């Protein structure tokens, strides 16, 4: 089934577009915790499972999606859809991404007040927070890996024997540490850090 979906999407057929839209509907449906959580799911489906984009292309999309206005998950859906199917595909995949949220918010607005104070509901939300934090951490680690480290061979964070294959990109690492320090120590707006990052990359990378 996976190979069939890959073939249809790569052939840019209407059925392939419907499959891609269903993928983003699925991403929007299971994403709890914001756009960074959706990155992990999108990478697993689009890059790892369906092999529609390379890892490098995917994280270039992540960088652009983070640097442009709007939620990153929706930006990614628009970007991937446009990359594979043009502007029309970007619109359709974006609709697929946002529909689960629209449906859930309508249902929550209608019924949540009646159940909000129940013990089971409170317990569910209290355990969702650490779960979501963990998924966000995974996405953050993957972004750091692709941004700061060049892999000369097989590399895994969980296998220290493969760390010898990791070469830190010194200019990127220096800018990353400086950006963190500036953001923690000053009240500068993050958009200026993003703009500085683009200029730094042009000049030094």
PDB file of N, CA, C and O in Angstrom, residues 20-67:
ATOM      1  N   UNK A  20      -1.964  12.517  -0.245  1.00  0.00           N
ATOM      2  CA  UNK A  20      -1.128  13.476   0.470  1.00  0.00           C
ATOM      3  C   UNK A  20      -1.964  14.331   1.414  1.00  0.00           C
ATOM      4  O   UNK A  20      -1.557  14.614   2.549  1.00  0.00           O
ATOM      5  N   UNK A  21      -3.157  14.711   0.961  1.00  0.00           N
ATOM      6  CA  UNK A  21      -4.061  15.489   1.815  1.00  0.00           C
ATOM      7  C   UNK A  21      -4.499  14.664   3.018  1.00  0.00           C
ATOM      8  O   UNK A  21      -4.587  15.175   4.141  1.00  0.00           O
ATOM      9  N   UNK A  22      -4.751  13.371   2.797  1.00  0.00           N
ATOM     10  CA  UNK A  22      -5.123  12.485   3.906  1.00  0.00           C
ATOM     11  C   UNK A  22      -3.980  12.369   4.919  1.00  0.00           C
ATOM     12  O   UNK A  22      -4.209  12.302   6.133  1.00  0.00           O
ATOM     13  N   UNK A  23      -2.740  12.366   4.407  1.00  0.00           N
ATOM     14  CA  UNK A  23      -1.580  12.318   5.297  1.00  0.00           C
ATOM     15  C   UNK A  23      -1.560  13.537   6.208  1.00  0.00           C
ATOM     16  O   UNK A  23      -1.364  13.432   7.427  1.00  0.00           O
ATOM     17  N   UNK A  24      -1.805  14.708   5.647  1.00  0.00           N
ATOM     18  CA  UNK A  24      -1.775  15.923   6.463  1.00  0.00           C
ATOM     19  C   UNK A  24      -3.006  16.033   7.354  1.00  0.00           C
ATOM     20  O   UNK A  24      -2.946  16.630   8.437  1.00  0.00           O
ATOM     21  N   UNK A  25      -4.109  15.459   6.933  1.00  0.00           N
ATOM     22  CA  UNK A  25      -5.277  15.377   7.823  1.00  0.00           C
ATOM     23  C   UNK A  25      -4.918  14.534   9.044  1.00  0.00           C
ATOM     24  O   UNK A  25      -5.238  14.894  10.182  1.00  0.00           O
ATOM     25  N   UNK A  26      -4.228  13.428   8.814  1.00  0.00           N
ATOM     26  CA  UNK A  26      -3.763  12.558   9.897  1.00  0.00           C
ATOM     27  C   UNK A  26      -2.801  13.304  10.812  1.00  0.00           C
ATOM     28  O   UNK A  26      -2.901  13.230  12.053  1.00  0.00           O
ATOM     29  N   UNK A  27      -1.875  14.058  10.219  1.00  0.00           N
ATOM     30  CA  UNK A  27      -0.916  14.833  11.021  1.00  0.00           C
ATOM     31  C   UNK A  27      -1.649  15.848  11.886  1.00  0.00           C
ATOM     32  O   UNK A  27      -1.393  15.978  13.087  1.00  0.00           O
ATOM     33  N   UNK A  28      -2.592  16.575  11.282  1.00  0.00           N
ATOM     34  CA  UNK A  28      -3.355  17.557  12.039  1.00  0.00           C
ATOM     35  C   UNK A  28      -4.202  16.930  13.129  1.00  0.00           C
ATOM     36  O   UNK A  28      -4.409  17.525  14.189  1.00  0.00           O
ATOM     37  N   UNK A  29      -4.664  15.698  12.880  1.00  0.00           N
ATOM     38  CA  UNK A  29      -5.534  15.030  13.835  1.00  0.00           C
ATOM     39  C   UNK A  29      -4.790  14.579  15.086  1.00  0.00           C
ATOM     40  O   UNK A  29      -5.312  14.665  16.199  1.00  0.00           O
ATOM     41  N   UNK A  30      -3.558  14.097  14.921  1.00  0.00           N
ATOM     42  CA  UNK A  30      -2.839  13.526  16.065  1.00  0.00           C
ATOM     43  C   UNK A  30      -1.851  14.504  16.694  1.00  0.00           C
ATOM     44  O   UNK A  30      -1.228  14.182  17.706  1.00  0.00           O
ATOM     45  N   UNK A  31      -1.703  15.699  16.111  1.00  0.00           N
ATOM     46  CA  UNK A  31      -0.752  16.661  16.656  1.00  0.00           C
ATOM     47  C   UNK A  31      -1.348  17.364  17.871  1.00  0.00           C
ATOM     48  O   UNK A  31      -2.295  18.140  17.737  1.00  0.00           O
ATOM     49  N   UNK A  32      -0.796  17.082  19.031  1.00  0.00           N
ATOM     50  CA  UNK A  32      -1.208  17.737  20.269  1.00  0.00           C
ATOM     51  C   UNK A  32       0.024  18.415  20.846  1.00  0.00           C
ATOM     52  O   UNK A  32       0.985  17.747  21.205  1.00  0.00           O
ATOM     53  N   UNK A  33      -0.003  19.746  20.888  1.00  0.00           N
ATOM     54  CA  UNK A  33       1.140  20.451  21.458  1.00  0.00           C
ATOM     55  C   UNK A  33       1.786  21.453  20.536  1.00  0.00           C
ATOM     56  O   UNK A  33       2.803  22.047  20.886  1.00  0.00           O
ATOM     57  N   UNK A  34       1.225  21.653  19.355  1.00  0.00           N
ATOM     58  CA  UNK A  34       1.752  22.691  18.490  1.00  0.00           C
ATOM     59  C   UNK A  34       2.560  22.166  17.319  1.00  0.00           C
ATOM     60  O   UNK A  34       2.714  20.964  17.110  1.00  0.00           O
ATOM     61  N   UNK A  35       3.093  23.129  16.553  1.00  0.00           N
ATOM     62  CA  UNK A  35       3.745  22.817  15.292  1.00  0.00           C
ATOM     63  C   UNK A  35       4.982  21.953  15.413  1.00  0.00           C
ATOM     64  O   UNK A  35       5.245  21.108  14.559  1.00  0.00           O
ATOM     65  N   UNK A  36       5.784  22.162  16.468  1.00  0.00           N
ATOM     66  CA  UNK A  36       6.999  21.364  16.607  1.00  0.00           C
ATOM     67  C   UNK A  36       6.684  19.885  16.744  1.00  0.00           C
ATOM     68  O   UNK A  36       7.455  19.034  16.289  1.00  0.00           O
ATOM     69  N   UNK A  37       5.574  19.573  17.382  1.00  0.00           N
ATOM     70  CA  UNK A  37       5.169  18.167  17.481  1.00  0.00           C
ATOM     71  C   UNK A  37       4.863  17.616  16.093  1.00  0.00           C
ATOM     72  O   UNK A  37       5.224  16.482  15.764  1.00  0.00           O
ATOM     73  N   UNK A  38       4.210  18.418  15.269  1.00  0.00           N
ATOM     74  CA  UNK A  38       3.849  17.946  13.931  1.00  0.00           C
ATOM     75  C   UNK A  38       5.078  17.674  13.088  1.00  0.00           C
ATOM     76  O   UNK A  38       5.041  16.835  12.175  1.00  0.00           O
ATOM     77  N   UNK A  39       6.197  18.359  13.365  1.00  0.00           N
ATOM     78  CA  UNK A  39       7.417  18.135  12.582  1.00  0.00           C
ATOM     79  C   UNK A  39       7.875  16.687  12.665  1.00  0.00           C
ATOM     80  O   UNK A  39       8.283  16.088  11.671  1.00  0.00           O
ATOM     81  N   UNK A  40       7.830  16.142  13.883  1.00  0.00           N
ATOM     82  CA  UNK A  40       8.244  14.748  14.061  1.00  0.00           C
ATOM     83  C   UNK A  40       7.371  13.815  13.243  1.00  0.00           C
ATOM     84  O   UNK A  40       7.868  12.894  12.577  1.00  0.00           O
ATOM     85  N   UNK A  41       6.058  14.060  13.267  1.00  0.00           N
ATOM     86  CA  UNK A  41       5.128  13.207  12.525  1.00  0.00           C
ATOM     87  C   UNK A  41       5.324  13.378  11.029  1.00  0.00           C
ATOM     88  O   UNK A  41       5.375  12.400  10.265  1.00  0.00           O
ATOM     89  N   UNK A  42       5.450  14.623  10.560  1.00  0.00           N
ATOM     90  CA  UNK A  42       5.633  14.881   9.127  1.00  0.00           C
ATOM     91  C   UNK A  42       6.912  14.229   8.628  1.00  0.00           C
ATOM     92  O   UNK A  42       6.945  13.635   7.547  1.00  0.00           O
ATOM     93  N   UNK A  43       7.990  14.329   9.418  1.00  0.00           N
ATOM     94  CA  UNK A  43       9.239  13.712   8.990  1.00  0.00           C
ATOM     95  C   UNK A  43       9.101  12.199   8.880  1.00  0.00           C
ATOM     96  O   UNK A  43       9.572  11.591   7.905  1.00  0.00           O
ATOM     97  N   UNK A  44       8.458  11.585   9.872  1.00  0.00           N
ATOM     98  CA  UNK A  44       8.299  10.132   9.836  1.00  0.00           C
ATOM     99  C   UNK A  44       7.522   9.686   8.604  1.00  0.00           C
ATOM    100  O   UNK A  44       7.871   8.686   7.970  1.00  0.00           O
ATOM    101  N   UNK A  45       6.468  10.443   8.257  1.00  0.00           N
ATOM    102  CA  UNK A  45       5.609  10.038   7.144  1.00  0.00           C
ATOM    103  C   UNK A  45       6.214  10.435   5.803  1.00  0.00           C
ATOM    104  O   UNK A  45       6.389   9.598   4.909  1.00  0.00           O
ATOM    105  N   UNK A  46       6.539  11.726   5.640  1.00  0.00           N
ATOM    106  CA  UNK A  46       6.963  12.254   4.345  1.00  0.00           C
ATOM    107  C   UNK A  46       8.379  11.821   3.976  1.00  0.00           C
ATOM    108  O   UNK A  46       8.663  11.467   2.830  1.00  0.00           O
ATOM    109  N   UNK A  47       9.293  11.838   4.970  1.00  0.00           N
ATOM    110  CA  UNK A  47      10.702  11.544   4.692  1.00  0.00           C
ATOM    111  C   UNK A  47      11.022  10.071   4.906  1.00  0.00           C
ATOM    112  O   UNK A  47      11.550   9.394   4.012  1.00  0.00           O
ATOM    113  N   UNK A  48      10.696   9.548   6.096  1.00  0.00           N
ATOM    114  CA  UNK A  48      11.116   8.186   6.452  1.00  0.00           C
ATOM    115  C   UNK A  48      10.267   7.107   5.770  1.00  0.00           C
ATOM    116  O   UNK A  48      10.806   6.147   5.222  1.00  0.00           O
ATOM    117  N   UNK A  49       8.949   7.260   5.821  1.00  0.00           N
ATOM    118  CA  UNK A  49       8.070   6.210   5.298  1.00  0.00           C
ATOM    119  C   UNK A  49       7.862   6.302   3.787  1.00  0.00           C
ATOM    120  O   UNK A  49       8.040   5.332   3.062  1.00  0.00           O
ATOM    121  N   UNK A  50       7.476   7.510   3.319  1.00  0.00           N
ATOM    122  CA  UNK A  50       7.125   7.646   1.908  1.00  0.00           C
ATOM    123  C   UNK A  50       8.281   8.124   1.035  1.00  0.00           C
ATOM    124  O   UNK A  50       8.185   8.096  -0.186  1.00  0.00           O
ATOM    125  N   UNK A  51       9.363   8.608   1.670  1.00  0.00           N
ATOM    126  CA  UNK A  51      10.574   9.019   0.957  1.00  0.00           C
ATOM    127  C   UNK A  51      10.269  10.011  -0.168  1.00  0.00           C
ATOM    128  O   UNK A  51      10.840   9.955  -1.253  1.00  0.00           O
ATOM    129  N   UNK A  52       9.378  10.939   0.117  1.00  0.00           N
ATOM    130  CA  UNK A  52       9.008  11.937  -0.888  1.00  0.00           C
ATOM    131  C   UNK A  52       9.982  13.107  -0.909  1.00  0.00           C
ATOM    132  O   UNK A  52      10.090  13.815  -1.905  1.00  0.00           O
ATOM    133  N   UNK A  53      10.683  13.332   0.204  1.00  0.00           N
ATOM    134  CA  UNK A  53      11.662  14.406   0.293  1.00  0.00           C
ATOM    135  C   UNK A  53      12.908  13.886   0.996  1.00  0.00           C
ATOM    136  O   UNK A  53      12.832  12.981   1.820  1.00  0.00           O
ATOM    137  N   UNK A  54      14.059  14.473   0.662  1.00  0.00           N
ATOM    138  CA  UNK A  54      15.278  14.137   1.388  1.00  0.00           C
ATOM    139  C   UNK A  54      15.266  14.833   2.743  1.00  0.00           C
ATOM    140  O   UNK A  54      14.541  15.811   2.949  1.00  0.00           O
ATOM    141  N   UNK A  55      16.078  14.332   3.669  1.00  0.00           N
ATOM    142  CA  UNK A  55      16.161  14.948   4.991  1.00  0.00           C
ATOM    143  C   UNK A  55      16.613  16.392   4.894  1.00  0.00           C
ATOM    144  O   UNK A  55      16.091  17.281   5.575  1.00  0.00           O
ATOM    145  N   UNK A  56      17.587  16.664   4.016  1.00  0.00           N
ATOM    146  CA  UNK A  56      18.086  18.027   3.857  1.00  0.00           C
ATOM    147  C   UNK A  56      16.997  18.959   3.329  1.00  0.00           C
ATOM    148  O   UNK A  56      16.818  20.078   3.838  1.00  0.00           O
ATOM    149  N   UNK A  57      16.239  18.500   2.336  1.00  0.00           N
ATOM    150  CA  UNK A  57      15.151  19.319   1.794  1.00  0.00           C
ATOM    151  C   UNK A  57      14.086  19.569   2.849  1.00  0.00           C
ATOM    152  O   UNK A  57      13.541  20.679   2.944  1.00  0.00           O
ATOM    153  N   UNK A  58      13.800  18.541   3.641  1.00  0.00           N
ATOM    154  CA  UNK A  58      12.791  18.681   4.686  1.00  0.00           C
ATOM    155  C   UNK A  58      13.180  19.763   5.679  1.00  0.00           C
ATOM    156  O   UNK A  58      12.372  20.628   6.038  1.00  0.00           O
ATOM    157  N   UNK A  59      14.438  19.751   6.137  1.00  0.00           N
ATOM    158  CA  UNK A  59      14.842  20.729   7.145  1.00  0.00           C
ATOM    159  C   UNK A  59      15.066  22.112   6.549  1.00  0.00           C
ATOM    160  O   UNK A  59      15.011  23.113   7.264  1.00  0.00           O
ATOM    161  N   UNK A  60      15.317  22.190   5.242  1.00  0.00           N
ATOM    162  CA  UNK A  60      15.280  23.501   4.594  1.00  0.00           C
ATOM    163  C   UNK A  60      13.858  24.060   4.661  1.00  0.00           C
ATOM    164  O   UNK A  60      13.652  25.263   4.896  1.00  0.00           O
ATOM    165  N   UNK A  61      12.873  23.185   4.468  1.00  0.00           N
ATOM    166  CA  UNK A  61      11.478  23.601   4.601  1.00  0.00           C
ATOM    167  C   UNK A  61      11.166  24.027   6.033  1.00  0.00           C
ATOM    168  O   UNK A  61      10.427  24.986   6.263  1.00  0.00           O
ATOM    169  N   UNK A  62      11.731  23.297   6.995  1.00  0.00           N
ATOM    170  CA  UNK A  62      11.529  23.660   8.402  1.00  0.00           C
ATOM    171  C   UNK A  62      12.059  25.064   8.665  1.00  0.00           C
ATOM    172  O   UNK A  62      11.396  25.894   9.312  1.00  0.00           O
ATOM    173  N   UNK A  63      13.272  25.347   8.162  1.00  0.00           N
ATOM    174  CA  UNK A  63      13.872  26.669   8.368  1.00  0.00           C
ATOM    175  C   UNK A  63      13.004  27.768   7.761  1.00  0.00           C
ATOM    176  O   UNK A  63      12.770  28.814   8.383  1.00  0.00           O
ATOM    177  N   UNK A  64      12.491  27.531   6.557  1.00  0.00           N
ATOM    178  CA  UNK A  64      11.647  28.531   5.901  1.00  0.00           C
ATOM    179  C   UNK A  64      10.322  28.676   6.641  1.00  0.00           C
ATOM    180  O   UNK A  64       9.825  29.791   6.849  1.00  0.00           O
ATOM    181  N   UNK A  65       9.750  27.544   7.064  1.00  0.00           N
ATOM    182  CA  UNK A  65       8.464  27.587   7.765  1.00  0.00           C
ATOM    183  C   UNK A  65       8.579  28.301   9.104  1.00  0.00           C
ATOM    184  O   UNK A  65       7.658  28.994   9.533  1.00  0.00           O
ATOM    185  N   UNK A  66       9.723  28.141   9.783  1.00  0.00           N
ATOM    186  CA  UNK A  66       9.934  28.827  11.051  1.00  0.00           C
ATOM    187  C   UNK A  66      10.183  30.325  10.855  1.00  0.00           C
ATOM    188  O   UNK A  66       9.935  31.128  11.750  1.00  0.00           O
ATOM    189  N   UNK A  67      10.696  30.672   9.668  1.00  0.00           N
ATOM    190  CA  UNK A  67      11.077  32.063   9.414  1.00  0.00           C
ATOM    191  C   UNK A  67       9.952  32.886   8.807  1.00  0.00           C
ATOM    192  O   UNK A  67      10.116  34.088   8.605  1.00  0.00           O
TER     193      UNK A  67
END
